[in-house]
mmCIF file of C-alpha atoms in Angstrom:
data_model
loop_
_atom_site.group_PDB
_atom_site.id
_atom_site.type_symbol
_atom_site.label_atom_id
_atom_site.label_comp_id
_atom_site.label_asym_id
_atom_site.label_seq_id
_atom_site.Cartn_x
_atom_site.Cartn_y
_atom_site.Cartn_z
ATOM 1 C CA THR A 1 -1.738 -6.289 48.823
ATOM 2 C CA ALA A 2 -0.710 -7.029 45.240
ATOM 3 C CA GLY A 3 0.420 -10.454 46.412
ATOM 4 C CA PHE A 4 -2.970 -11.111 48.008
ATOM 5 C CA VAL A 5 -4.831 -9.934 44.898
ATOM 6 C CA ALA A 6 -2.663 -12.264 42.803
ATOM 7 C CA VAL A 7 -3.531 -15.211 45.061
ATOM 8 C CA LEU A 8 -7.220 -14.311 45.082
ATOM 9 C CA VAL A 9 -7.363 -14.066 41.292
ATOM 10 C CA GLY A 10 -5.156 -17.057 40.526
ATOM 11 C CA PHE A 11 -6.695 -19.358 43.101
ATOM 12 C CA THR A 12 -10.404 -18.659 42.812
ATOM 13 C CA SER A 13 -10.393 -18.518 39.013
ATOM 14 C CA SER A 14 -9.188 -22.090 38.591
ATOM 15 C CA VAL A 15 -9.338 -24.057 41.865
ATOM 16 C CA ALA A 16 -12.578 -25.727 40.727
ATOM 17 C CA ILE A 17 -10.733 -27.163 37.710
ATOM 18 C CA VAL A 18 -8.036 -28.574 40.006
ATOM 19 C CA PHE A 19 -10.748 -30.210 42.130
ATOM 20 C CA GLN A 20 -12.274 -31.730 38.987
ATOM 21 C CA ALA A 21 -8.875 -33.088 37.960
ATOM 22 C CA ALA A 22 -8.405 -34.761 41.349
ATOM 23 C CA GLN A 23 -11.921 -36.186 41.270
ATOM 24 C CA ALA A 24 -11.288 -37.654 37.805
ATOM 25 C CA PHE A 25 -8.851 -40.038 39.519
ATOM 26 C CA GLN A 26 -11.391 -40.905 42.241
ATOM 27 C CA ALA A 27 -9.503 -38.857 44.824
ATOM 28 C CA SER A 28 -10.851 -38.949 48.374
ATOM 29 C CA PRO A 29 -11.366 -35.690 50.329
ATOM 30 C CA ALA A 30 -8.073 -36.369 52.124
ATOM 31 C CA LEU A 31 -6.252 -36.695 48.791
ATOM 32 C CA ILE A 32 -7.837 -33.499 47.451
ATOM 33 C CA THR A 33 -6.621 -31.526 50.474
ATOM 34 C CA SER A 34 -3.215 -33.166 49.990
ATOM 35 C CA TRP A 35 -3.199 -31.775 46.444
ATOM 36 C CA MET A 36 -3.810 -28.315 47.913
ATOM 37 C CA TRP A 37 -0.950 -28.891 50.382
ATOM 38 C CA ALA A 38 1.495 -29.923 47.642
ATOM 39 C CA LEU A 39 0.466 -27.233 45.155
ATOM 40 C CA GLY A 40 0.383 -24.496 47.800
ATOM 41 C CA LEU A 41 3.849 -25.320 49.121
ATOM 42 C CA GLY A 42 5.265 -25.777 45.636
ATOM 43 C CA MET A 43 3.912 -22.496 44.294
ATOM 44 C CA GLY A 44 4.735 -20.623 47.485
ATOM 45 C CA LEU A 45 8.328 -21.734 47.922
ATOM 46 C CA CYS A 46 9.133 -21.540 44.192
ATOM 47 C CA SER A 47 7.820 -17.954 44.152
ATOM 48 C CA ALA A 48 9.157 -16.599 47.447
ATOM 49 C CA ILE A 49 12.666 -18.073 47.609
ATOM 50 C CA PRO A 50 13.856 -17.177 44.052
ATOM 51 C CA SER A 51 12.281 -13.722 44.438
ATOM 52 C CA LEU A 52 14.308 -13.123 47.590
ATOM 53 C CA ILE A 53 17.496 -14.404 45.970
ATOM 54 C CA LEU A 54 17.127 -12.583 42.636
ATOM 55 C CA ARG A 55 15.378 -9.484 44.055
ATOM 56 C CA GLN A 56 12.955 -9.849 41.149
ATOM 57 C CA PRO A 57 9.293 -10.953 41.164
ATOM 58 C CA VAL A 58 9.362 -14.654 40.289
ATOM 59 C CA MET A 59 5.808 -15.964 40.055
ATOM 60 C CA VAL A 60 5.018 -19.682 39.894
ATOM 61 C CA ALA A 61 1.530 -21.168 39.602
ATOM 62 C CA TRP A 62 -0.169 -24.471 38.935
ATOM 63 C CA SER A 63 -0.968 -25.428 35.356
ATOM 64 C CA THR A 64 -4.628 -24.538 34.834
ATOM 65 C CA PRO A 65 -4.824 -25.987 31.291
ATOM 66 C CA GLY A 66 -2.948 -28.999 32.635
ATOM 67 C CA ALA A 67 -5.698 -29.512 35.216
ATOM 68 C CA ALA A 68 -8.286 -29.229 32.449
ATOM 69 C CA VAL A 69 -6.456 -31.944 30.474
ATOM 70 C CA LEU A 70 -6.364 -34.208 33.515
ATOM 71 C CA ALA A 71 -10.037 -33.593 34.291
ATOM 72 C CA THR A 72 -11.048 -34.796 30.825
ATOM 73 C CA ALA A 73 -8.405 -37.485 30.214
ATOM 74 C CA GLY A 74 -8.280 -38.926 33.732
ATOM 75 C CA ALA A 75 -11.312 -41.186 33.396
ATOM 76 C CA GLY A 76 -10.290 -44.814 33.771
ATOM 77 C CA TYR A 77 -7.005 -44.096 35.544
ATOM 78 C CA GLY A 78 -6.260 -44.397 39.243
ATOM 79 C CA MET A 79 -4.291 -42.053 41.461
ATOM 80 C CA ALA A 80 -1.166 -44.227 41.181
ATOM 81 C CA ASP A 81 -1.286 -43.902 37.373
ATOM 82 C CA ALA A 82 -1.741 -40.154 37.755
ATOM 83 C CA VAL A 83 1.260 -39.754 40.060
ATOM 84 C CA GLY A 84 3.411 -41.733 37.634
ATOM 85 C CA ALA A 85 2.328 -39.366 34.845
ATOM 86 C CA PHE A 86 3.075 -36.326 37.040
ATOM 87 C CA ILE A 87 6.613 -37.600 37.644
ATOM 88 C CA VAL A 88 7.256 -38.194 33.934
ATOM 89 C CA CYS A 89 5.916 -34.728 33.088
ATOM 90 C CA ALA A 90 8.155 -33.203 35.776
ATOM 91 C CA ALA A 91 11.191 -35.039 34.377
ATOM 92 C CA LEU A 92 10.473 -33.633 30.905
ATOM 93 C CA ILE A 93 10.178 -30.100 32.335
ATOM 94 C CA VAL A 94 13.539 -30.539 34.090
ATOM 95 C CA LEU A 95 15.034 -31.768 30.799
ATOM 96 C CA VAL A 96 13.944 -28.761 28.716
ATOM 97 C CA GLY A 97 14.954 -26.421 31.515
ATOM 98 C CA ALA A 98 18.384 -27.900 32.211
ATOM 99 C CA THR A 99 19.288 -28.101 28.516
ATOM 100 C CA GLY A 100 18.155 -24.526 27.834
ATOM 101 C CA TRP A 101 16.026 -25.622 24.876
ATOM 102 C CA PHE A 102 12.960 -23.674 25.938
ATOM 103 C CA GLU A 103 14.846 -20.444 26.640
ATOM 104 C CA ARG A 104 16.553 -20.607 23.246
ATOM 105 C CA VAL A 105 13.152 -20.852 21.569
ATOM 106 C CA MET A 106 11.901 -17.861 23.591
ATOM 107 C CA ASP A 107 14.972 -15.835 22.628
ATOM 108 C CA ARG A 108 13.925 -16.079 18.979
ATOM 109 C CA ILE A 109 10.462 -14.547 19.578
ATOM 110 C CA PRO A 110 10.509 -10.761 18.890
ATOM 111 C CA MET A 111 9.399 -8.548 21.771
ATOM 112 C CA PRO A 112 6.335 -7.167 19.895
ATOM 113 C CA ILE A 113 5.074 -10.736 19.384
ATOM 114 C CA ALA A 114 5.744 -11.634 23.022
ATOM 115 C CA SER A 115 3.995 -8.464 24.203
ATOM 116 C CA ALA A 116 1.003 -9.163 21.957
ATOM 117 C CA LEU A 117 0.851 -12.693 23.362
ATOM 118 C CA LEU A 118 0.777 -11.361 26.915
ATOM 119 C CA ALA A 119 -1.841 -8.723 26.058
ATOM 120 C CA GLY A 120 -4.035 -11.397 24.464
ATOM 121 C CA VAL A 121 -3.809 -13.640 27.522
ATOM 122 C CA LEU A 122 -4.622 -10.795 29.904
ATOM 123 C CA ALA A 123 -7.303 -9.096 27.779
ATOM 124 C CA ARG A 124 -9.734 -11.933 28.403
ATOM 125 C CA PHE A 125 -9.677 -11.010 32.085
ATOM 126 C CA GLY A 126 -10.269 -7.379 31.179
ATOM 127 C CA LEU A 127 -13.314 -8.364 29.136
ATOM 128 C CA ASP A 128 -14.631 -10.601 31.919
ATOM 129 C CA ALA A 129 -14.427 -7.690 34.368
ATOM 130 C CA PHE A 130 -16.996 -5.720 32.375
ATOM 131 C CA LEU A 131 -19.060 -8.737 31.340
ATOM 132 C CA ALA A 132 -19.583 -9.345 35.074
ATOM 133 C CA ALA A 133 -21.841 -6.266 35.011
ATOM 134 C CA ARG A 134 -24.503 -8.458 33.400
ATOM 135 C CA THR A 135 -25.101 -10.252 36.697
ATOM 136 C CA ALA A 136 -23.735 -7.766 39.264
ATOM 137 C CA LEU A 137 -24.079 -4.268 37.823
ATOM 138 C CA PRO A 138 -24.010 -2.299 41.138
ATOM 139 C CA LEU A 139 -20.925 -4.178 42.362
ATOM 140 C CA VAL A 140 -18.992 -3.708 39.128
ATOM 141 C CA LEU A 141 -19.919 -0.027 38.828
ATOM 142 C CA LEU A 142 -18.835 0.588 42.423
ATOM 143 C CA MET A 143 -15.501 -1.144 41.832
ATOM 144 C CA LEU A 144 -14.941 0.723 38.551
ATOM 145 C CA GLY A 145 -15.682 4.004 40.301
ATOM 146 C CA ALA A 146 -13.280 3.107 43.119
ATOM 147 C CA TYR A 147 -10.619 2.312 40.532
ATOM 148 C CA LEU A 148 -11.025 5.585 38.623
ATOM 149 C CA VAL A 149 -11.028 7.682 41.801
ATOM 150 C CA GLY A 150 -8.098 5.719 43.145
ATOM 151 C CA ARG A 151 -6.070 6.211 39.981
ATOM 152 C CA ARG A 152 -6.737 9.940 40.260
ATOM 153 C CA LEU A 153 -6.029 10.436 43.959
ATOM 154 C CA TRP A 154 -3.728 7.596 45.069
ATOM 155 C CA PRO A 155 -2.555 5.628 42.004
ATOM 156 C CA ARG A 156 -0.405 3.138 43.918
ATOM 157 C CA TYR A 157 -3.335 2.039 46.092
ATOM 158 C CA ALA A 158 -6.051 1.998 43.435
ATOM 159 C CA VAL A 159 -6.316 -1.808 43.260
ATOM 160 C CA PRO A 160 -6.393 -2.310 47.065
ATOM 161 C CA GLY A 161 -9.130 0.326 47.114
ATOM 162 C CA VAL A 162 -11.081 -1.615 44.493
ATOM 163 C CA LEU A 163 -10.743 -4.812 46.538
ATOM 164 C CA ALA A 164 -11.813 -3.057 49.742
ATOM 165 C CA ALA A 165 -14.832 -1.421 48.093
ATOM 166 C CA GLY A 166 -15.949 -4.673 46.473
ATOM 167 C CA THR A 167 -15.487 -6.675 49.683
ATOM 168 C CA ALA A 168 -17.438 -4.123 51.733
ATOM 169 C CA PHE A 169 -20.293 -4.127 49.195
ATOM 170 C CA ALA A 170 -20.397 -7.936 49.082
ATOM 171 C CA ALA A 171 -20.348 -8.201 52.879
ATOM 172 C CA ALA A 172 -23.110 -5.613 53.256
ATOM 173 C CA ASN A 173 -25.294 -7.568 50.825
ATOM 174 C CA GLY A 174 -24.619 -10.962 52.389
ATOM 175 C CA GLN A 175 -22.569 -12.232 49.449
ATOM 176 C CA LEU A 176 -19.553 -13.371 51.491
ATOM 177 C CA HIS A 177 -20.043 -16.962 52.631
ATOM 178 C CA LEU A 178 -17.569 -17.603 55.443
ATOM 179 C CA GLY A 179 -19.684 -19.818 57.657
ATOM 180 C CA GLY A 180 -18.304 -23.186 58.685
ATOM 181 C CA VAL A 181 -14.646 -22.430 57.883
ATOM 182 C CA ALA A 182 -12.427 -24.205 60.445
ATOM 183 C CA PHE A 183 -8.654 -23.748 60.362
ATOM 184 C CA THR A 184 -6.939 -27.108 60.731
ATOM 185 C CA LEU A 185 -3.553 -28.183 59.431
ATOM 186 C CA THR A 186 -3.562 -30.318 56.292
ATOM 187 C CA THR A 187 -2.090 -33.806 56.491
ATOM 188 C CA PRO A 188 -0.262 -34.708 53.242
ATOM 189 C CA VAL A 189 -0.997 -38.116 51.754
ATOM 190 C CA ALA A 190 1.637 -39.799 49.569
ATOM 191 C CA VAL A 191 0.665 -42.128 46.724
ATOM 192 C CA MET A 192 3.151 -44.572 45.236
ATOM 193 C CA PRO A 193 3.425 -44.093 41.457
ATOM 194 C CA ASP A 194 2.538 -46.660 38.848
ATOM 195 C CA PHE A 195 4.239 -46.130 35.479
ATOM 196 C CA THR A 196 2.162 -47.399 32.566
ATOM 197 C CA LEU A 197 2.550 -46.699 28.868
ATOM 198 C CA ALA A 198 -1.113 -45.741 28.524
ATOM 199 C CA ALA A 199 -0.848 -43.127 31.270
ATOM 200 C CA MET A 200 2.365 -41.743 29.767
ATOM 201 C CA VAL A 201 0.718 -41.236 26.379
ATOM 202 C CA SER A 202 -2.705 -40.107 27.584
ATOM 203 C CA LEU A 203 -1.708 -38.056 30.642
ATOM 204 C CA ALA A 204 2.009 -37.233 30.924
ATOM 205 C CA LEU A 205 2.704 -36.012 27.379
ATOM 206 C CA PRO A 206 -0.446 -33.838 27.025
ATOM 207 C CA LEU A 207 0.188 -32.398 30.505
ATOM 208 C CA PHE A 208 3.759 -31.517 29.556
ATOM 209 C CA VAL A 209 2.825 -29.966 26.198
ATOM 210 C CA VAL A 210 0.022 -27.747 27.490
ATOM 211 C CA THR A 211 2.065 -26.678 30.519
ATOM 212 C CA MET A 212 4.963 -25.518 28.348
ATOM 213 C CA ALA A 213 2.881 -24.040 25.508
ATOM 214 C CA SER A 214 -0.051 -22.534 27.408
ATOM 215 C CA GLN A 215 1.612 -21.584 30.699
ATOM 216 C CA ASN A 216 5.401 -21.226 30.516
ATOM 217 C CA LEU A 217 5.302 -19.518 27.120
ATOM 218 C CA PRO A 218 3.118 -16.572 28.243
ATOM 219 C CA GLY A 219 4.892 -16.673 31.616
ATOM 220 C CA VAL A 220 8.216 -15.838 29.986
ATOM 221 C CA ALA A 221 6.457 -13.216 27.857
ATOM 222 C CA ALA A 222 5.175 -11.567 31.061
ATOM 223 C CA ILE A 223 8.666 -11.477 32.553
ATOM 224 C CA ARG A 224 10.220 -9.903 29.481
ATOM 225 C CA ALA A 225 7.369 -7.475 28.865
ATOM 226 C CA ALA A 226 7.876 -6.181 32.417
ATOM 227 C CA GLY A 227 11.549 -5.574 31.638
ATOM 228 C CA TYR A 228 13.080 -8.221 33.873
ATOM 229 C CA ARG A 229 15.978 -10.447 32.840
ATOM 230 C CA MET A 230 15.759 -13.662 34.799
ATOM 231 C CA PRO A 231 17.561 -17.013 34.421
ATOM 232 C CA ILE A 232 14.622 -18.604 32.612
ATOM 233 C CA SER A 233 16.200 -22.047 32.188
ATOM 234 C CA LYS A 234 17.032 -22.299 35.883
ATOM 235 C CA LEU A 235 13.523 -21.232 36.883
ATOM 236 C CA ILE A 236 11.938 -23.780 34.519
ATOM 237 C CA THR A 237 14.230 -26.428 35.985
ATOM 238 C CA LEU A 238 13.213 -25.371 39.488
ATOM 239 C CA THR A 239 9.518 -25.818 38.712
ATOM 240 C CA GLY A 240 10.261 -29.262 37.290
ATOM 241 C CA VAL A 241 12.280 -30.346 40.338
ATOM 242 C CA ALA A 242 9.589 -29.044 42.711
ATOM 243 C CA THR A 243 6.923 -30.947 40.760
ATOM 244 C CA LEU A 244 9.095 -34.067 40.861
ATOM 245 C CA LEU A 245 9.449 -33.920 44.656
ATOM 246 C CA LEU A 246 5.814 -33.064 45.372
ATOM 247 C CA ALA A 247 4.146 -35.220 42.689
ATOM 248 C CA PRO A 248 3.390 -38.132 45.079
ATOM 249 C CA PHE A 249 1.358 -35.702 47.189
ATOM 250 C CA GLY A 250 -0.614 -34.232 44.255
ATOM 251 C CA ALA A 251 1.509 -31.491 42.651
ATOM 252 C CA TYR A 252 0.703 -32.372 39.064
ATOM 253 C CA ALA A 253 2.541 -29.500 37.294
ATOM 254 C CA LEU A 254 4.093 -26.195 38.401
ATOM 255 C CA ASN A 255 5.046 -23.497 35.909
ATOM 256 C CA LEU A 256 5.788 -19.805 35.448
ATOM 257 C CA SER A 257 2.715 -17.628 35.820
ATOM 258 C CA ALA A 258 1.518 -14.965 33.381
ATOM 259 C CA ILE A 259 -1.717 -13.556 34.792
ATOM 260 C CA THR A 260 -0.743 -13.298 38.455
ATOM 261 C CA ALA A 261 2.771 -12.321 37.401
ATOM 262 C CA ALA A 262 1.395 -9.298 35.577
ATOM 263 C CA ILE A 263 -0.305 -8.211 38.813
ATOM 264 C CA CYS A 264 2.902 -8.449 40.850
ATOM 265 C CA MET A 265 5.204 -7.077 38.125
ATOM 266 C CA GLY A 266 3.128 -4.008 37.260
ATOM 267 C CA PRO A 267 3.453 -0.463 38.593
ATOM 268 C CA GLU A 268 0.472 -1.024 40.918
ATOM 269 C CA ALA A 269 2.622 -3.407 42.959
ATOM 270 C CA HIS A 270 5.320 -0.739 43.432
ATOM 271 C CA GLU A 271 6.498 2.314 41.522
ATOM 272 C CA ASP A 272 10.084 1.057 41.746
ATOM 273 C CA PRO A 273 10.620 -2.102 39.624
ATOM 274 C CA ASP A 274 13.461 -3.121 41.950
ATOM 275 C CA LYS A 275 11.022 -3.417 44.856
ATOM 276 C CA ARG A 276 8.222 -5.336 43.179
ATOM 277 C CA TYR A 277 9.763 -8.633 44.253
ATOM 278 C CA THR A 278 8.136 -8.057 47.661
ATOM 279 C CA ALA A 279 4.737 -8.642 46.028
ATOM 280 C CA ALA A 280 5.915 -12.040 44.769
ATOM 281 C CA VAL A 281 7.340 -12.886 48.197
ATOM 282 C CA SER A 282 4.044 -12.040 49.910
ATOM 283 C CA CYS A 283 2.149 -14.014 47.272
ATOM 284 C CA GLY A 284 4.428 -16.997 47.903
ATOM 285 C CA ALA A 285 3.927 -16.719 51.669
ATOM 286 C CA ILE A 286 0.139 -16.750 51.230
ATOM 287 C CA TYR A 287 0.387 -19.809 48.975
ATOM 288 C CA VAL A 288 2.356 -21.603 51.695
ATOM 289 C CA VAL A 289 -0.392 -20.773 54.207
ATOM 290 C CA ILE A 290 -2.938 -22.145 51.732
ATOM 291 C CA GLY A 291 -0.925 -25.348 51.533
ATOM 292 C CA LEU A 292 -0.623 -25.702 55.300
ATOM 293 C CA PHE A 293 -4.304 -25.048 56.012
ATOM 294 C CA GLY A 294 -5.649 -26.541 52.774
ATOM 295 C CA ALA A 295 -9.418 -26.769 52.693
ATOM 296 C CA ALA A 296 -9.980 -24.001 55.257
ATOM 297 C CA VAL A 297 -8.174 -21.329 53.258
ATOM 298 C CA THR A 298 -9.795 -22.657 50.100
ATOM 299 C CA GLY A 299 -13.147 -21.985 51.761
ATOM 300 C CA VAL A 300 -12.144 -18.423 52.651
ATOM 301 C CA LEU A 301 -10.920 -17.539 49.164
ATOM 302 C CA THR A 302 -13.868 -19.113 47.388
ATOM 303 C CA ALA A 303 -16.245 -17.191 49.667
ATOM 304 C CA PHE A 304 -15.810 -14.103 47.478
ATOM 305 C CA PRO A 305 -18.444 -13.638 44.743
ATOM 306 C CA ARG A 306 -17.234 -14.585 41.286
ATOM 307 C CA GLU A 307 -18.046 -11.146 39.902
ATOM 308 C CA LEU A 308 -15.866 -9.490 42.545
ATOM 309 C CA VAL A 309 -12.902 -11.695 41.653
ATOM 310 C CA VAL A 310 -13.129 -11.148 37.889
ATOM 311 C CA ALA A 311 -13.633 -7.403 38.338
ATOM 312 C CA VAL A 312 -10.566 -7.096 40.569
ATOM 313 C CA ALA A 313 -8.552 -9.148 38.086
ATOM 314 C CA GLY A 314 -9.596 -7.126 35.051
ATOM 315 C CA LEU A 315 -9.027 -3.748 36.689
ATOM 316 C CA ALA A 316 -5.695 -4.812 38.196
ATOM 317 C CA LEU A 317 -4.470 -5.916 34.768
ATOM 318 C CA LEU A 318 -5.505 -2.826 32.785
ATOM 319 C CA SER A 319 -2.054 -1.236 32.832
ATOM 320 C CA SER A 320 -0.377 -4.516 31.829
ATOM 321 C CA ILE A 321 -2.830 -4.966 28.940
ATOM 322 C CA GLY A 322 -2.232 -1.403 27.775
ATOM 323 C CA GLY A 323 1.530 -1.706 28.119
ATOM 324 C CA GLY A 324 1.584 -4.952 26.159
ATOM 325 C CA LEU A 325 -0.500 -3.492 23.335
ATOM 326 C CA ALA A 326 1.635 -0.344 23.236
ATOM 327 C CA VAL A 327 4.815 -2.368 22.734
ATOM 328 C CA ALA A 328 3.089 -4.718 20.282
ATOM 329 C CA VAL A 329 1.993 -1.992 17.847
ATOM 330 C CA LYS A 330 4.822 0.505 18.347
ATOM 331 C CA ASP A 331 7.064 -0.941 15.630
ATOM 332 C CA GLU A 332 5.290 -0.781 12.274
ATOM 333 C CA THR A 333 7.366 -3.657 10.853
ATOM 334 C CA HIS A 334 5.925 -6.018 13.490
ATOM 335 C CA ARG A 335 2.497 -4.421 13.929
ATOM 336 C CA GLU A 336 0.401 -6.680 11.744
ATOM 337 C CA ALA A 337 2.017 -9.888 12.993
ATOM 338 C CA ALA A 338 1.634 -8.676 16.585
ATOM 339 C CA LEU A 339 -2.064 -7.904 16.056
ATOM 340 C CA ILE A 340 -2.606 -11.379 14.612
ATOM 341 C CA THR A 341 -0.862 -12.843 17.663
ATOM 342 C CA PHE A 342 -3.040 -10.747 19.966
ATOM 343 C CA LEU A 343 -6.334 -11.651 18.278
ATOM 344 C CA VAL A 344 -5.632 -15.387 17.991
ATOM 345 C CA THR A 345 -4.564 -15.479 21.640
ATOM 346 C CA LEU A 346 -7.614 -13.490 22.725
ATOM 347 C CA SER A 347 -9.931 -15.788 20.770
ATOM 348 C CA GLY A 348 -9.418 -18.675 23.183
ATOM 349 C CA LEU A 349 -8.847 -21.044 20.247
ATOM 350 C CA THR A 350 -7.923 -24.591 21.279
ATOM 351 C CA LEU A 351 -6.546 -27.122 18.791
ATOM 352 C CA ALA A 352 -5.205 -30.582 19.602
ATOM 353 C CA GLY A 353 -5.724 -29.782 23.275
ATOM 354 C CA ILE A 354 -3.282 -26.848 23.134
ATOM 355 C CA GLY A 355 -4.521 -23.398 24.114
ATOM 356 C CA SER A 356 -4.614 -20.160 22.186
ATOM 357 C CA ALA A 357 -1.377 -18.756 23.669
ATOM 358 C CA PHE A 358 0.658 -21.247 21.647
ATOM 359 C CA TRP A 359 -1.361 -20.826 18.462
ATOM 360 C CA GLY A 360 -1.169 -17.053 18.787
ATOM 361 C CA VAL A 361 2.619 -17.205 18.686
ATOM 362 C CA VAL A 362 2.513 -19.660 15.772
ATOM 363 C CA ALA A 363 0.146 -17.405 13.797
ATOM 364 C CA GLY A 364 2.221 -14.293 14.532
ATOM 365 C CA ALA A 365 5.472 -16.026 13.623
ATOM 366 C CA LEU A 366 4.011 -17.257 10.316
ATOM 367 C CA ALA A 367 2.696 -13.780 9.512
ATOM 368 C CA LEU A 368 6.102 -12.269 10.253
ATOM 369 C CA ALA A 369 7.860 -14.916 8.152
ATOM 370 C CA VAL A 370 5.599 -14.220 5.166
ATOM 371 C CA GLN A 371 6.189 -10.450 5.503
ATOM 372 C CA ARG A 372 9.951 -10.964 5.498
ATOM 373 C CA TRP A 373 9.988 -13.590 2.758
ATOM 374 C CA ARG A 374 11.872 -12.308 -0.258
ATOM 375 C CA LEU A 375 10.460 -13.491 -3.578
#
């Protein structure tokens, strides 16, 4: 169930941005479904197989800020230019993964700063859960009540109970739109790449930077905040190789997840941390099904009301937000720097096309450096 909630939250919260990115390159409906095929298989296999091997919850997702970059910068470029940029971006991800550069940078970030970063990323979803009450007050109150009762009576199944209560309410009020969904297998469409300098500068480099800074950075923070020790460099390399192989079919950038990872790595997934990998495996299996059935499964997942999705996400992430904040402020020597990291990350600040996760770490690191600077 945690795996399904992760898919529901991760997919419905950003699939529209992925569609916009594909449409920026004048993608046909067949190419858009091919993107879903490539991304679904890439995310699914890169999540399920390493999780089974490592017996730890490895969570891989598409780059949401990367899709936003492509949606805005893609005007004037064709699909062949885009695929060439995807391949270059993938090669750069493989490079930083294989050399261990990225992991060495992450090793130098103190745990309170990393935990504050994760809490800041996740807290926006917590806020959205309660802001949804503006447009769907009865639904949100019902789901909040189901969560509180669930936490009291059956803590492990509180989030599935929230999802069930919200789905039942939405169905009873005619808010689930499942009509016209036909399950047919997706046919992948390959596009030959065209490597141009303009596309490298305008598409590949920004895609690489935002994927590493806004996605992989908080993704590693989520892994370490949950207490897992994974081979980060190998996993980064894996996402790069998968992107490289699937780029001709529309996989523009795969990376470590933070938001959905927190759902599958938290105590709601399983009380025993050694068994939480099953949530990542189930999540990966569902992603593969999404890839195989493309548009049909997209229609099913997007049939849920937006307020239901954000409420499930916010309530499912409450323990991860609280745990991240607890670690962030526990050590008084790091408290102020961690709070700065948290607030900058939560602000949603974007500079030079790079999201607030990166700038939160920069602000926290500068604050910590000033505190430790000896005059």
